[in-house]
Amino acid sequence: MKQVVQSVSGGEVRIVEVPQPEPTATEVLVAVRRSLLSAGTERAVRELASASLLSKARARPDLVRQVVHKARTDGVRTTLAAVRGRLDEDMPLGYSATGVVVAAGAATDGLRPGMRVATASAGHAEYQTVPGLLAVPVPDGVSDQAAAFGAVAAIAMQGLRQAEVGVGGTVAVVGLGLVGQLTVRLALASGLRVIGVDLREWTAELATSGGATGLVEAGAATTEQIMELTRGRGVDAVLITAATRSSGPVTRSAEIARDRARLVVVGDVGLELDRRAFYERELDLRFARSYGPGRYDRAYEEWGVDYPAGHVRWTARGNIETYLDLVDSGRVAVDDLVTHVFEVAQATAAYEALAADPRSLAVQLSYAAPTEPRADAVLLQPRRASSRSRAGLIGAGLYAKATFLPALKAAGWADDLAAVTSAKGLSARHLAERNDIPLVVGTAADLIGRDDIDVVFVLSRHDSHAGLVRQALDAGKHVFVEKPLALTQDELDEVVAAYRRNSGHLFVGFNRRYAPMVGHAKKILAAGGGPVTVAYRINAGRLPDSHWYHDRRQGGRIRGEVCHFIDLASWLVGTAPSVVHAYGGGRGEPGLEEDVSILLGYPDGSTATITYCTGGNRSTPKERVEILGRGHTVLIDDFRRLEVDGREVRRVAAGKGHQQLLALVRQTIVGHRSDEREIEASFVTTRTALAAVAALTGLAEQPSIPPTRAGDDVSVSVPLGS
């Protein structure tokens, strides 16, 4: 399918072919008929993408601070690779469209194939996967052209709701671009008196033709006109829909507002303000966030959990519905706002028109894609002939691009990469283009089912790992899966059973075992006897609330990351733990704790303490491992410095073992050697992580591990290393 994308680094717009996406249970797949380019929003996005690196840094100082922090903790080389990866990406464009439902997820209420819907938060593409609550049925009386305004109109609607002005009140709309024009028309339909203010005469005239009083900004003269129109009081509310770095629109709004009026910031404007003007009139400065309540809420958008109408009457979906109803009733008209229509194949021309024509307001793309699902793959280059193992990747996120693929190539896999897939397709295509991977496949199931794929690398979200591993093993593939292997005991049991009944190799991405410094430490410790004590401190740092680790479906940070540290501790001791204690910080759900201490006891008397903390200073290195016992003290400082018995060891390479693990995977598959030592240790690690979660939640869960392929009994004391 065709999708419109933009280079993050250079700002170039292009049309690419990507596989048709597959909806989740809470999404619908939509064959798009019209999509809308919002002049202000998309111009701003293009300008930022086209700007120099210095200009980007000035525009987003928050991201600069993140880069500096990452450089301090992860090193300059790793940080540069991550930054280059981000800048090298293609980003999808667009967020407001309409089309026909092709397929509906099982958890989408009231949506079915063949239904016309207005969509939000999905880009310019022939097919979109859209959250069910952001796909709104379109009344028969509303054209595709008008329905495509749904998401943009919801932005205007949310600003109007924030103004809270009753019938008969007067509002000023400052900035008469597309969102401003829609705000004017929605306010008029709500029974309000509307004054539109802009620097351009033609936009003021357009507002007047729609029923408002359009004024060209002229400073004091404009203020006098507004005071006359409001009997000397000033307006009841100002909706600031301009897009400018200047703080002028907000400052001017304070001058035309009545005492105790509301100022609602809808557009992206400067906010360097003089307190006096706001204090003297006790003005209420508010902000409207996108389409309305539900936007940026993972439960609403991703899980399909709607708010009760008795508590939140007007949600993002409700605002789109209201707009569609107003158009259907004839109270709002928008067709005259459309200045250009292009076929999607001419999308670059559409953006050129947006940039070149100062009177372009609402530019739309039209589509004619079939309304039935298609399983298609995109061949980017001829397939390479090879008698070696052919590998496919599931997942194409930043970790795959910046860390995993470089390590994979360094480990000898470069010529064996045959196909890649991802949830949305665009990231997979980008990764394939940059890494000479011939084929982009539509879904994980399609990739696993291919006869020309022998090895499957699973790098997708955590909740998909166990199922994909099971499917790939049953399809006769060798499998590498990033941690975690499973999120529940049932999932682990199913994976273990699939491994036992098939002949394919299975590896889990517990790479720290294979770090050069860990290998050196084990050699030192192997020379002595007796128990050891491992103290492992992790300065994990806080994650934003929007991070997917906070999604309970993904298992949280204990299952998803602390398992790494459990694995290394047991690998260093050389035995599986027999006792697991866990203590949490007491914030949030027990199973999703972020600050935890885990104590592991081993049959030989060894102990390991894992302290995972999110509140440490950002300048502190992330990981520090101390091993005491067998006559030695070993310190591994963030896998960049190794100290043995108080002396720094410089001859051992830094790194967390990614390349070494992937080289071992290759040697095992090509050399037909056994993988049981490694995978049995991974089974035990997963079991231990689940036991730690059970200890936090108060559940007496005692996971068990079935016998090996050879039929041997495997207890909790399986050797994890020699």
PDB file of N, CA and C in Angstrom, residues 29-36 95-101 115-128 130 134-139 142-151 320 323-324 364-369 371:
ATOM      1  N   LEU A  29      -9.216  -1.771  10.816  1.00  0.00           N
ATOM      2  CA  LEU A  29      -8.467  -1.509   9.593  1.00  0.00           C
ATOM      3  C   LEU A  29      -9.389  -0.762   8.648  1.00  0.00           C
ATOM      4  N   VAL A  30      -8.937   0.384   8.154  1.00  0.00           N
ATOM      5  CA  VAL A  30      -9.769   1.272   7.341  1.00  0.00           C
ATOM      6  C   VAL A  30      -9.125   1.479   5.978  1.00  0.00           C
ATOM      7  N   ALA A  31      -9.904   1.300   4.917  1.00  0.00           N
ATOM      8  CA  ALA A  31      -9.483   1.686   3.574  1.00  0.00           C
ATOM      9  C   ALA A  31      -9.832   3.163   3.409  1.00  0.00           C
ATOM     10  N   VAL A  32      -8.828   4.000   3.302  1.00  0.00           N
ATOM     11  CA  VAL A  32      -9.023   5.448   3.342  1.00  0.00           C
ATOM     12  C   VAL A  32      -9.635   5.943   2.033  1.00  0.00           C
ATOM     13  N   ARG A  33     -10.526   6.931   2.164  1.00  0.00           N
ATOM     14  CA  ARG A  33     -11.125   7.576   0.996  1.00  0.00           C
ATOM     15  C   ARG A  33     -10.659   9.026   0.851  1.00  0.00           C
ATOM     16  N   ARG A  34     -10.541   9.743   1.955  1.00  0.00           N
ATOM     17  CA  ARG A  34     -10.015  11.102   1.955  1.00  0.00           C
ATOM     18  C   ARG A  34      -9.190  11.307   3.222  1.00  0.00           C
ATOM     19  N   SER A  35      -8.103  12.063   3.110  1.00  0.00           N
ATOM     20  CA  SER A  35      -7.358  12.503   4.293  1.00  0.00           C
ATOM     21  C   SER A  35      -7.044  13.979   4.131  1.00  0.00           C
ATOM     22  N   LEU A  36      -6.905  14.663   5.256  1.00  0.00           N
ATOM     23  CA  LEU A  36      -6.784  16.116   5.280  1.00  0.00           C
ATOM     24  C   LEU A  36      -5.391  16.538   5.706  1.00  0.00           C
ATOM     25  N   TYR A  95      -3.221  13.060  10.242  1.00  0.00           N
ATOM     26  CA  TYR A  95      -3.913  12.566  11.433  1.00  0.00           C
ATOM     27  C   TYR A  95      -5.430  12.675  11.334  1.00  0.00           C
ATOM     28  N   SER A  96      -5.965  13.164  10.220  1.00  0.00           N
ATOM     29  CA  SER A  96      -7.415  13.345  10.105  1.00  0.00           C
ATOM     30  C   SER A  96      -7.870  12.805   8.762  1.00  0.00           C
ATOM     31  N   ALA A  97      -8.796  11.822   8.772  1.00  0.00           N
ATOM     32  CA  ALA A  97      -9.171  11.163   7.518  1.00  0.00           C
ATOM     33  C   ALA A  97     -10.543  10.523   7.645  1.00  0.00           C
ATOM     34  N   THR A  98     -10.969   9.893   6.567  1.00  0.00           N
ATOM     35  CA  THR A  98     -12.204   9.108   6.572  1.00  0.00           C
ATOM     36  C   THR A  98     -12.054   7.960   5.590  1.00  0.00           C
ATOM     37  N   GLY A  99     -12.792   6.880   5.825  1.00  0.00           N
ATOM     38  CA  GLY A  99     -12.715   5.729   4.939  1.00  0.00           C
ATOM     39  C   GLY A  99     -13.730   4.679   5.308  1.00  0.00           C
ATOM     40  N   VAL A 100     -13.497   3.458   4.820  1.00  0.00           N
ATOM     41  CA  VAL A 100     -14.424   2.345   5.002  1.00  0.00           C
ATOM     42  C   VAL A 100     -13.737   1.260   5.821  1.00  0.00           C
ATOM     43  N   VAL A 101     -14.420   0.752   6.838  1.00  0.00           N
ATOM     44  CA  VAL A 101     -13.862  -0.307   7.682  1.00  0.00           C
ATOM     45  C   VAL A 101     -13.687  -1.581   6.854  1.00  0.00           C
ATOM     46  N   MET A 115     -18.598  -0.185   7.023  1.00  0.00           N
ATOM     47  CA  MET A 115     -19.076   1.051   7.649  1.00  0.00           C
ATOM     48  C   MET A 115     -18.112   2.205   7.344  1.00  0.00           C
ATOM     49  N   ARG A 116     -18.685   3.371   7.000  1.00  0.00           N
ATOM     50  CA  ARG A 116     -17.859   4.571   6.821  1.00  0.00           C
ATOM     51  C   ARG A 116     -17.540   5.171   8.186  1.00  0.00           C
ATOM     52  N   VAL A 117     -16.274   5.563   8.375  1.00  0.00           N
ATOM     53  CA  VAL A 117     -15.858   6.140   9.652  1.00  0.00           C
ATOM     54  C   VAL A 117     -14.942   7.330   9.409  1.00  0.00           C
ATOM     55  N   ALA A 118     -15.018   8.302  10.317  1.00  0.00           N
ATOM     56  CA  ALA A 118     -14.030   9.376  10.389  1.00  0.00           C
ATOM     57  C   ALA A 118     -12.953   8.932  11.365  1.00  0.00           C
ATOM     58  N   THR A 119     -11.683   9.128  11.019  1.00  0.00           N
ATOM     59  CA  THR A 119     -10.589   8.592  11.826  1.00  0.00           C
ATOM     60  C   THR A 119      -9.676   9.692  12.332  1.00  0.00           C
ATOM     61  N   ALA A 120      -9.049   9.436  13.472  1.00  0.00           N
ATOM     62  CA  ALA A 120      -8.085  10.362  14.067  1.00  0.00           C
ATOM     63  C   ALA A 120      -6.817   9.608  14.423  1.00  0.00           C
ATOM     64  N   SER A 121      -5.705  10.316  14.389  1.00  0.00           N
ATOM     65  CA  SER A 121      -4.392   9.765  14.776  1.00  0.00           C
ATOM     66  C   SER A 121      -3.895   8.686  13.836  1.00  0.00           C
ATOM     67  N   ALA A 122      -4.300   8.721  12.581  1.00  0.00           N
ATOM     68  CA  ALA A 122      -3.777   7.801  11.573  1.00  0.00           C
ATOM     69  C   ALA A 122      -3.392   8.626  10.353  1.00  0.00           C
ATOM     70  N   GLY A 123      -2.305   8.241   9.691  1.00  0.00           N
ATOM     71  CA  GLY A 123      -1.701   9.097   8.688  1.00  0.00           C
ATOM     72  C   GLY A 123      -2.258   8.951   7.289  1.00  0.00           C
ATOM     73  N   HIS A 124      -1.590   9.634   6.352  1.00  0.00           N
ATOM     74  CA  HIS A 124      -1.948   9.589   4.941  1.00  0.00           C
ATOM     75  C   HIS A 124      -1.470   8.255   4.366  1.00  0.00           C
ATOM     76  N   ALA A 125      -2.364   7.301   4.252  1.00  0.00           N
ATOM     77  CA  ALA A 125      -2.024   5.976   3.735  1.00  0.00           C
ATOM     78  C   ALA A 125      -3.280   5.341   3.162  1.00  0.00           C
ATOM     79  N   GLU A 126      -3.097   4.411   2.230  1.00  0.00           N
ATOM     80  CA  GLU A 126      -4.259   3.756   1.622  1.00  0.00           C
ATOM     81  C   GLU A 126      -5.044   2.951   2.650  1.00  0.00           C
ATOM     82  N   TYR A 127      -4.326   2.402   3.638  1.00  0.00           N
ATOM     83  CA  TYR A 127      -4.980   1.669   4.726  1.00  0.00           C
ATOM     84  C   TYR A 127      -4.423   2.173   6.051  1.00  0.00           C
ATOM     85  N   GLN A 128      -5.301   2.279   7.056  1.00  0.00           N
ATOM     86  CA  GLN A 128      -4.904   2.729   8.382  1.00  0.00           C
ATOM     87  C   GLN A 128      -5.404   1.733   9.423  1.00  0.00           C
ATOM     88  N   VAL A 130      -6.642   2.002  13.144  1.00  0.00           N
ATOM     89  CA  VAL A 130      -7.112   3.120  13.959  1.00  0.00           C
ATOM     90  C   VAL A 130      -7.678   2.587  15.275  1.00  0.00           C
ATOM     91  N   LEU A 134     -11.360   5.988  18.211  1.00  0.00           N
ATOM     92  CA  LEU A 134     -11.054   7.128  17.343  1.00  0.00           C
ATOM     93  C   LEU A 134     -11.480   6.858  15.903  1.00  0.00           C
ATOM     94  N   ALA A 135     -12.368   5.899  15.720  1.00  0.00           N
ATOM     95  CA  ALA A 135     -12.995   5.631  14.428  1.00  0.00           C
ATOM     96  C   ALA A 135     -14.496   5.822  14.630  1.00  0.00           C
ATOM     97  N   VAL A 136     -15.045   6.908  14.107  1.00  0.00           N
ATOM     98  CA  VAL A 136     -16.406   7.336  14.427  1.00  0.00           C
ATOM     99  C   VAL A 136     -17.306   7.158  13.205  1.00  0.00           C
ATOM    100  N   PRO A 137     -18.419   6.420  13.334  1.00  0.00           N
ATOM    101  CA  PRO A 137     -19.328   6.231  12.192  1.00  0.00           C
ATOM    102  C   PRO A 137     -19.792   7.566  11.598  1.00  0.00           C
ATOM    103  N   VAL A 138     -19.821   7.613  10.276  1.00  0.00           N
ATOM    104  CA  VAL A 138     -20.190   8.835   9.562  1.00  0.00           C
ATOM    105  C   VAL A 138     -21.649   8.741   9.117  1.00  0.00           C
ATOM    106  N   PRO A 139     -22.488   9.734   9.452  1.00  0.00           N
ATOM    107  CA  PRO A 139     -23.881   9.729   8.982  1.00  0.00           C
ATOM    108  C   PRO A 139     -23.942   9.755   7.451  1.00  0.00           C
ATOM    109  N   VAL A 142     -23.286  13.018   5.372  1.00  0.00           N
ATOM    110  CA  VAL A 142     -21.993  13.697   5.434  1.00  0.00           C
ATOM    111  C   VAL A 142     -21.075  13.117   4.368  1.00  0.00           C
ATOM    112  N   SER A 143     -20.540  13.958   3.520  1.00  0.00           N
ATOM    113  CA  SER A 143     -19.660  13.512   2.440  1.00  0.00           C
ATOM    114  C   SER A 143     -18.300  13.090   2.988  1.00  0.00           C
ATOM    115  N   ASP A 144     -17.559  12.320   2.166  1.00  0.00           N
ATOM    116  CA  ASP A 144     -16.190  11.960   2.550  1.00  0.00           C
ATOM    117  C   ASP A 144     -15.338  13.213   2.731  1.00  0.00           C
ATOM    118  N   GLN A 145     -15.554  14.201   1.885  1.00  0.00           N
ATOM    119  CA  GLN A 145     -14.774  15.437   1.968  1.00  0.00           C
ATOM    120  C   GLN A 145     -14.975  16.120   3.318  1.00  0.00           C
ATOM    121  N   ALA A 146     -16.214  16.171   3.793  1.00  0.00           N
ATOM    122  CA  ALA A 146     -16.495  16.805   5.081  1.00  0.00           C
ATOM    123  C   ALA A 146     -16.060  15.920   6.242  1.00  0.00           C
ATOM    124  N   ALA A 147     -16.248  14.607   6.114  1.00  0.00           N
ATOM    125  CA  ALA A 147     -15.883  13.688   7.198  1.00  0.00           C
ATOM    126  C   ALA A 147     -14.383  13.695   7.464  1.00  0.00           C
ATOM    127  N   ALA A 148     -13.576  13.976   6.430  1.00  0.00           N
ATOM    128  CA  ALA A 148     -12.124  13.981   6.603  1.00  0.00           C
ATOM    129  C   ALA A 148     -11.659  15.069   7.548  1.00  0.00           C
ATOM    130  N   PHE A 149     -12.518  16.051   7.848  1.00  0.00           N
ATOM    131  CA  PHE A 149     -12.178  17.116   8.789  1.00  0.00           C
ATOM    132  C   PHE A 149     -12.317  16.670  10.245  1.00  0.00           C
ATOM    133  N   GLY A 150     -12.799  15.459  10.508  1.00  0.00           N
ATOM    134  CA  GLY A 150     -13.211  15.064  11.856  1.00  0.00           C
ATOM    135  C   GLY A 150     -12.213  15.350  12.956  1.00  0.00           C
ATOM    136  N   ALA A 151     -10.956  14.899  12.813  1.00  0.00           N
ATOM    137  CA  ALA A 151      -9.975  15.077  13.887  1.00  0.00           C
ATOM    138  C   ALA A 151      -9.607  16.543  14.072  1.00  0.00           C
ATOM    139  N   ILE A 320     -15.677  14.385  17.899  1.00  0.00           N
ATOM    140  CA  ILE A 320     -15.786  14.067  16.468  1.00  0.00           C
ATOM    141  C   ILE A 320     -17.243  13.790  16.110  1.00  0.00           C
ATOM    142  N   TYR A 323     -19.179  17.080  15.782  1.00  0.00           N
ATOM    143  CA  TYR A 323     -18.899  17.752  14.509  1.00  0.00           C
ATOM    144  C   TYR A 323     -19.672  17.095  13.362  1.00  0.00           C
ATOM    145  N   LEU A 324     -19.634  15.766  13.294  1.00  0.00           N
ATOM    146  CA  LEU A 324     -20.333  15.070  12.210  1.00  0.00           C
ATOM    147  C   LEU A 324     -21.837  15.330  12.267  1.00  0.00           C
ATOM    148  N   GLN A 364      -6.619  18.213   0.573  1.00  0.00           N
ATOM    149  CA  GLN A 364      -7.002  16.826   0.822  1.00  0.00           C
ATOM    150  C   GLN A 364      -6.363  15.886  -0.192  1.00  0.00           C
ATOM    151  N   LEU A 365      -6.162  14.635   0.258  1.00  0.00           N
ATOM    152  CA  LEU A 365      -5.716  13.547  -0.609  1.00  0.00           C
ATOM    153  C   LEU A 365      -6.878  12.583  -0.806  1.00  0.00           C
ATOM    154  N   SER A 366      -7.030  12.069  -2.012  1.00  0.00           N
ATOM    155  CA  SER A 366      -8.091  11.096  -2.300  1.00  0.00           C
ATOM    156  C   SER A 366      -7.472   9.725  -2.572  1.00  0.00           C
ATOM    157  N   TYR A 367      -8.248   8.679  -2.303  1.00  0.00           N
ATOM    158  CA  TYR A 367      -7.766   7.296  -2.400  1.00  0.00           C
ATOM    159  C   TYR A 367      -8.834   6.432  -3.063  1.00  0.00           C
ATOM    160  N   ALA A 368      -8.383   5.291  -3.612  1.00  0.00           N
ATOM    161  CA  ALA A 368      -9.319   4.346  -4.227  1.00  0.00           C
ATOM    162  C   ALA A 368      -8.884   2.915  -3.962  1.00  0.00           C
ATOM    163  N   ALA A 369      -8.347   2.652  -2.768  1.00  0.00           N
ATOM    164  CA  ALA A 369      -7.870   1.307  -2.432  1.00  0.00           C
ATOM    165  C   ALA A 369      -9.045   0.354  -2.240  1.00  0.00           C
ATOM    166  N   THR A 371     -11.599  -2.410  -0.704  1.00  0.00           N
ATOM    167  CA  THR A 371     -12.095  -2.510   0.675  1.00  0.00           C
ATOM    168  C   THR A 371     -12.090  -3.949   1.175  1.00  0.00           C
TER     169      THR A 371
END
